[in-house]
Structures are given as structure tokens and as C-alpha cells.
Coordinates of N, CA and C in Angstrom, one line a residue:
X239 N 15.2 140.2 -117.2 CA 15.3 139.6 -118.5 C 16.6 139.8 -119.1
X240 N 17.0 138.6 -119.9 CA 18.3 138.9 -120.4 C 18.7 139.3 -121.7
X241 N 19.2 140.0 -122.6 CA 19.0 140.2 -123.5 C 20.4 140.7 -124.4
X242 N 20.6 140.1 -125.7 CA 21.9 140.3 -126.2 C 21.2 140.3 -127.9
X243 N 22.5 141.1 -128.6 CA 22.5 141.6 -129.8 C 23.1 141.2 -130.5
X244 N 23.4 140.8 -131.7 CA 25.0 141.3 -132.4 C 24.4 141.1 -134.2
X245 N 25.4 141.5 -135.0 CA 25.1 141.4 -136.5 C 25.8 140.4 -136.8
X246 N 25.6 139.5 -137.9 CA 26.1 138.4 -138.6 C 25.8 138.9 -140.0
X247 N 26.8 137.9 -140.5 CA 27.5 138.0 -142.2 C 26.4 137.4 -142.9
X248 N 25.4 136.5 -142.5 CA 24.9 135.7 -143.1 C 23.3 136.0 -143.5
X249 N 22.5 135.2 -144.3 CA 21.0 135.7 -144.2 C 20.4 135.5 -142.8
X250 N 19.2 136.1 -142.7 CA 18.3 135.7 -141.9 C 18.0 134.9 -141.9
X251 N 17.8 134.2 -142.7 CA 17.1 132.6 -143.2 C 17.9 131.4 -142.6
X252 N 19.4 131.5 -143.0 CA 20.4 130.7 -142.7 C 20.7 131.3 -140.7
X253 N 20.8 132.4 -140.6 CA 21.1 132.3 -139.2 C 19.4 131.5 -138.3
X254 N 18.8 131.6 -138.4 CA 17.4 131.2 -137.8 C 17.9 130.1 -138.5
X255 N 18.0 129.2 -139.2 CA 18.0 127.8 -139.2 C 19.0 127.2 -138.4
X256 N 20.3 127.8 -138.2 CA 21.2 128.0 -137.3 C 21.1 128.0 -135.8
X257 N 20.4 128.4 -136.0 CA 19.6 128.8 -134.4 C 18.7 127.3 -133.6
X258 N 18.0 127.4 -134.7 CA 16.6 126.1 -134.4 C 17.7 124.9 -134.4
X259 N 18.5 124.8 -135.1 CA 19.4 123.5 -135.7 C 19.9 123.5 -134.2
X260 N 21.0 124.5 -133.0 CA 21.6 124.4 -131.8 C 20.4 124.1 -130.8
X261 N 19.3 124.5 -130.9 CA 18.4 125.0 -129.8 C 17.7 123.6 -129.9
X262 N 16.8 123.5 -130.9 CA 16.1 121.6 -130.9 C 17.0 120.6 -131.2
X263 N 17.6 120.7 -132.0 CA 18.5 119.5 -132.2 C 20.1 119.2 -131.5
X264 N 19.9 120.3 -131.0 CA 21.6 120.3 -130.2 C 21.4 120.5 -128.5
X265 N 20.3 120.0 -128.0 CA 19.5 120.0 -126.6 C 18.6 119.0 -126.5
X266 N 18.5 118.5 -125.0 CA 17.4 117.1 -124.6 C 16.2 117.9 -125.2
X267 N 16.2 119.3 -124.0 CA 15.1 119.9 -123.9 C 14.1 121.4 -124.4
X268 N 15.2 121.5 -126.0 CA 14.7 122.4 -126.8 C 13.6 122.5 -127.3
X269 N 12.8 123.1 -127.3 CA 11.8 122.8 -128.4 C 11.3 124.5 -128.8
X270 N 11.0 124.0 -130.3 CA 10.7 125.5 -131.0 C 9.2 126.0 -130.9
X271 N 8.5 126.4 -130.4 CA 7.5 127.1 -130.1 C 6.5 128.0 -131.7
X272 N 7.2 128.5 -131.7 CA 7.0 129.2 -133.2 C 7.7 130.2 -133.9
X273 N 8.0 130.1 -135.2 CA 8.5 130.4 -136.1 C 7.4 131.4 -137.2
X274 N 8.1 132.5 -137.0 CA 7.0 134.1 -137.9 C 8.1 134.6 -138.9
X275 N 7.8 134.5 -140.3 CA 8.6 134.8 -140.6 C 7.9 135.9 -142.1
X276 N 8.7 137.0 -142.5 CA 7.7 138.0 -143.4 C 9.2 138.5 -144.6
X277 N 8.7 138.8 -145.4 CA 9.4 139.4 -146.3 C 8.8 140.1 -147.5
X278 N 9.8 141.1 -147.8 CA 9.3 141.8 -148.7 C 10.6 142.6 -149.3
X279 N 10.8 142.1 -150.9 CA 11.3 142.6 -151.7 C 12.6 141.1 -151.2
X280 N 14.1 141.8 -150.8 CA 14.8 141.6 -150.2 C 14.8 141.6 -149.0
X281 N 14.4 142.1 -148.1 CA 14.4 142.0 -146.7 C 13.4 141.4 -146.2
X282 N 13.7 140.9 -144.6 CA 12.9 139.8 -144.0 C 13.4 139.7 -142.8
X283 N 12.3 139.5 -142.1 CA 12.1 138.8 -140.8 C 12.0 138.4 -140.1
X284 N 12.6 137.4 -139.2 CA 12.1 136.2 -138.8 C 12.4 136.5 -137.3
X285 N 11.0 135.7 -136.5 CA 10.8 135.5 -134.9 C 10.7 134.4 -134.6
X286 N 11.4 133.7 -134.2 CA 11.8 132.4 -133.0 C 11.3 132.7 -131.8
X287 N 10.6 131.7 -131.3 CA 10.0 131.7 -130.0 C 10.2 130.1 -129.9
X288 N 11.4 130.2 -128.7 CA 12.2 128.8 -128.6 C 11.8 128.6 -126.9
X289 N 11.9 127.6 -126.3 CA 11.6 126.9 -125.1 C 12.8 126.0 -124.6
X290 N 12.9 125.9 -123.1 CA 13.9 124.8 -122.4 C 13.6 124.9 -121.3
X291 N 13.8 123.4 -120.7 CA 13.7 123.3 -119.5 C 15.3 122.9 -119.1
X292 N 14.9 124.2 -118.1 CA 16.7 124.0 -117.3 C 16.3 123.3 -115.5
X293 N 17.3 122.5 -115.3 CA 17.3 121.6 -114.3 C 17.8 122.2 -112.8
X294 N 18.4 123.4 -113.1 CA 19.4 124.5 -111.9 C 18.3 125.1 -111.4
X295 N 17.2 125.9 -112.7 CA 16.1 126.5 -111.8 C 14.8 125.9 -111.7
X296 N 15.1 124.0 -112.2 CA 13.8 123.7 -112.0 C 12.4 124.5 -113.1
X297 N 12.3 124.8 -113.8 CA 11.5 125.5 -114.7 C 11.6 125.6 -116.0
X298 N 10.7 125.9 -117.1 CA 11.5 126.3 -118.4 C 11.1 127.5 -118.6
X299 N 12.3 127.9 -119.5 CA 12.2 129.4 -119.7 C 12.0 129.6 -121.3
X300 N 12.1 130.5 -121.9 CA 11.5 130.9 -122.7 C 12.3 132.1 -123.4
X301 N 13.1 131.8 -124.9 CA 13.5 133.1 -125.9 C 12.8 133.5 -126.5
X302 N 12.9 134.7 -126.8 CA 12.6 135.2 -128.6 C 13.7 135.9 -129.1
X303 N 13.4 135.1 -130.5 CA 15.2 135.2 -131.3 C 14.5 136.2 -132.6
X304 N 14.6 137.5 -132.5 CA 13.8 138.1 -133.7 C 15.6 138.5 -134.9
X305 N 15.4 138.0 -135.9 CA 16.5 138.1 -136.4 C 16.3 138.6 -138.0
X306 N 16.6 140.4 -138.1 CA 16.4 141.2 -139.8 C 17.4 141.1 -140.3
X307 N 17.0 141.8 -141.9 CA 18.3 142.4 -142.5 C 17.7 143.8 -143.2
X308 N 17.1 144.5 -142.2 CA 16.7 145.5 -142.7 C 17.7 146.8 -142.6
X309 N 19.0 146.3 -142.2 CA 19.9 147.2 -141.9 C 21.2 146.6 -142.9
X310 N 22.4 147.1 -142.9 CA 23.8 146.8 -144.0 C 23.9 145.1 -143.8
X311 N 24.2 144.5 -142.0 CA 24.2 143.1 -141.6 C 23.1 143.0 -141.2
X312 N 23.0 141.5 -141.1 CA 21.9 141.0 -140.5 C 21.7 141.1 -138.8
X313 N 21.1 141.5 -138.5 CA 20.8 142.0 -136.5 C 20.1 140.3 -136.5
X314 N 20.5 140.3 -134.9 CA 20.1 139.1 -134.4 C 20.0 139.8 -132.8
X315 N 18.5 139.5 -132.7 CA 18.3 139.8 -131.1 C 17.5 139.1 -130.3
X316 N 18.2 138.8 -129.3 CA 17.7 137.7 -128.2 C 17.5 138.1 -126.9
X317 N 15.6 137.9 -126.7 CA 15.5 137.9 -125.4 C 15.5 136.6 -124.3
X318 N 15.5 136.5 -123.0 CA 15.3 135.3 -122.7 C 14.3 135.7 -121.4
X319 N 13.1 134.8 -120.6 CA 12.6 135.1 -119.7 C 12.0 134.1 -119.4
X320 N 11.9 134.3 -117.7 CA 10.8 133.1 -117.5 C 12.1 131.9 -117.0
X321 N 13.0 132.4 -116.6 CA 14.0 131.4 -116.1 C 14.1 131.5 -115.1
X322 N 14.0 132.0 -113.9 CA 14.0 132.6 -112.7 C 12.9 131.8 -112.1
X323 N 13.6 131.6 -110.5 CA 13.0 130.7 -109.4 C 12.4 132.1 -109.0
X324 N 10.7 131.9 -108.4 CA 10.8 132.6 -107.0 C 9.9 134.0 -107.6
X325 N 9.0 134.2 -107.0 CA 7.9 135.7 -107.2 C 8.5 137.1 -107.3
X326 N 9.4 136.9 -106.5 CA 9.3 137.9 -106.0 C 11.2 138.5 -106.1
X327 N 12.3 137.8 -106.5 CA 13.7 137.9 -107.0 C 14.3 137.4 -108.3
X328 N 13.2 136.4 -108.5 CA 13.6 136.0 -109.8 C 15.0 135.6 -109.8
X329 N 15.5 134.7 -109.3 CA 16.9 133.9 -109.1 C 16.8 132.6 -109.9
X330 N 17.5 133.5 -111.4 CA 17.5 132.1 -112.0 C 19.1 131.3 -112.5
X331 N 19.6 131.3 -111.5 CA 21.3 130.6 -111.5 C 21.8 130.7 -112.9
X332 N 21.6 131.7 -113.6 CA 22.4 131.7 -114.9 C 21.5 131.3 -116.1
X333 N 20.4 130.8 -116.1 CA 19.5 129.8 -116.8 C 19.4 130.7 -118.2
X334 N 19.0 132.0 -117.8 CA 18.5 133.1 -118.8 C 19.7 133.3 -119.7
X335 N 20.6 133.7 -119.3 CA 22.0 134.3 -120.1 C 22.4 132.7 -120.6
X336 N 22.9 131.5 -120.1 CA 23.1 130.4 -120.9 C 22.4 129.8 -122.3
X337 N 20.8 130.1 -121.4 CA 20.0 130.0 -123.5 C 20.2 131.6 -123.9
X338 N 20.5 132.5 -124.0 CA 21.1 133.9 -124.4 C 22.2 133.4 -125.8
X339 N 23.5 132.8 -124.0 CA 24.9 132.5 -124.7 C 25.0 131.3 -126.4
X340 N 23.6 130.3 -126.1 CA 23.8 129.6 -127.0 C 23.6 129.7 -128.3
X341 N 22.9 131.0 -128.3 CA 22.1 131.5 -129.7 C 23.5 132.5 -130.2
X342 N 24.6 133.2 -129.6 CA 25.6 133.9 -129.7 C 26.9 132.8 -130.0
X343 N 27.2 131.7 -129.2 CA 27.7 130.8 -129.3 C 27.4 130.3 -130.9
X344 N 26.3 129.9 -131.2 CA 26.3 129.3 -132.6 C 26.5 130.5 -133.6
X345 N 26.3 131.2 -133.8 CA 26.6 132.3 -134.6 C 27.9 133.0 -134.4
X346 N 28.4 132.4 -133.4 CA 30.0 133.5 -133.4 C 30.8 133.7 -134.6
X347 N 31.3 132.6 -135.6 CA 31.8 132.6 -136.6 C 31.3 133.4 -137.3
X348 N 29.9 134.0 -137.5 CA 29.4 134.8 -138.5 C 29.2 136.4 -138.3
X349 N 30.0 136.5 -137.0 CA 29.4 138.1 -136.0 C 30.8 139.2 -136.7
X350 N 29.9 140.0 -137.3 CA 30.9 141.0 -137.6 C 30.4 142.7 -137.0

């Protein structure tokens, strides 16, 4: 499984729309699965459960983008899985870390 981290400047609200905005709308084969989102007081949130079919491993794989601010920045953490050919090596030509990179890629400007 692939999995990457980082904080951003911004709300949770605005990075997750950020997110859904690169992943469905900025892809053939994005689609958003579902959207959990909770708050209380000031703090919040939100779980992305996004989908794509990648054409290298033949399959779609599958993130979850859980993104708080229950800390100074906002955390943004992404797993990816389910991209991998094969029972038993799980060779998935990059598929996992690429939908990873894209959720990192749209937020770079905001990563402190």
C-alpha cells in the first residue's frame, strides 16, 4: 500500500474540495466514492474515498484521503490500494504512488 502525508495552509474543507476538483474532474476515470465529513466546534474531518481505473495495471484502485485540522496545520493523509496486478506480488507499475502523487501534486502550493 502506498501512503503519503503532508500539512497544508489551508482548511480542510477547501483542501478536500481541491482534491475531488483534481481526482473527478481533472481525470477520464475518477470517481468519488464517498465523502464523511464531521465537525465540532472548529475542527473537522473529512474522508475521501476516491476510485480510478488505471490502464498499466489494467484494474481500478482505490484512495482514502482522510484530511484534519485537529493539529496547528491542516494534515492531509493518503492511502492508496488495490492497484496491483497479481495474488500473490502485487505489481502494480507505479498505479498506487501516481493516484498518491496527484492528491500531493494539487496541494503542493499550500504544503508547509
Amino acid at each position: 500500500m502506498d501512503v503519503s502525508e503532508i500539512n497544508v495552509s489551508i482548511t480542510p474543507k477547501e483542501a478536500s474540495n481541491k482534491v475531488e476538483q483534481a481526482i473527478v474532474n481533472g481525470s477520464i476515470s475518477g470517481t468519488l466514492i464517498d465523502r464523511y465529513h464531521r465537525s465540532i466546534g472548529d475542527r473537522e474531518i473529512i474522508v475521501l474515498v476516491l476510485e480510478k481505473f488505471y490502464f498499466r495495471s489494467n484494474n481500478r484502485g482505490s484512495m482514502t484521503v482522510t484530511i484534519d485540522n485537529f493539529e496547528a496545520a491542516t494534515k492531509v493523509h493518503a492511502a492508496a490500494s488495490g492497484t496491483g496486478s497479481g495474488a500473490i506480488f502485487r505489481f502494480d507499475w507505479g498505479a498506487g504512488n501516481s493516484f498518491i502523487n496527484s492528491v500531493l501534486d494539487t496541494l503542493e502550493q499550500y504544503k508547509v
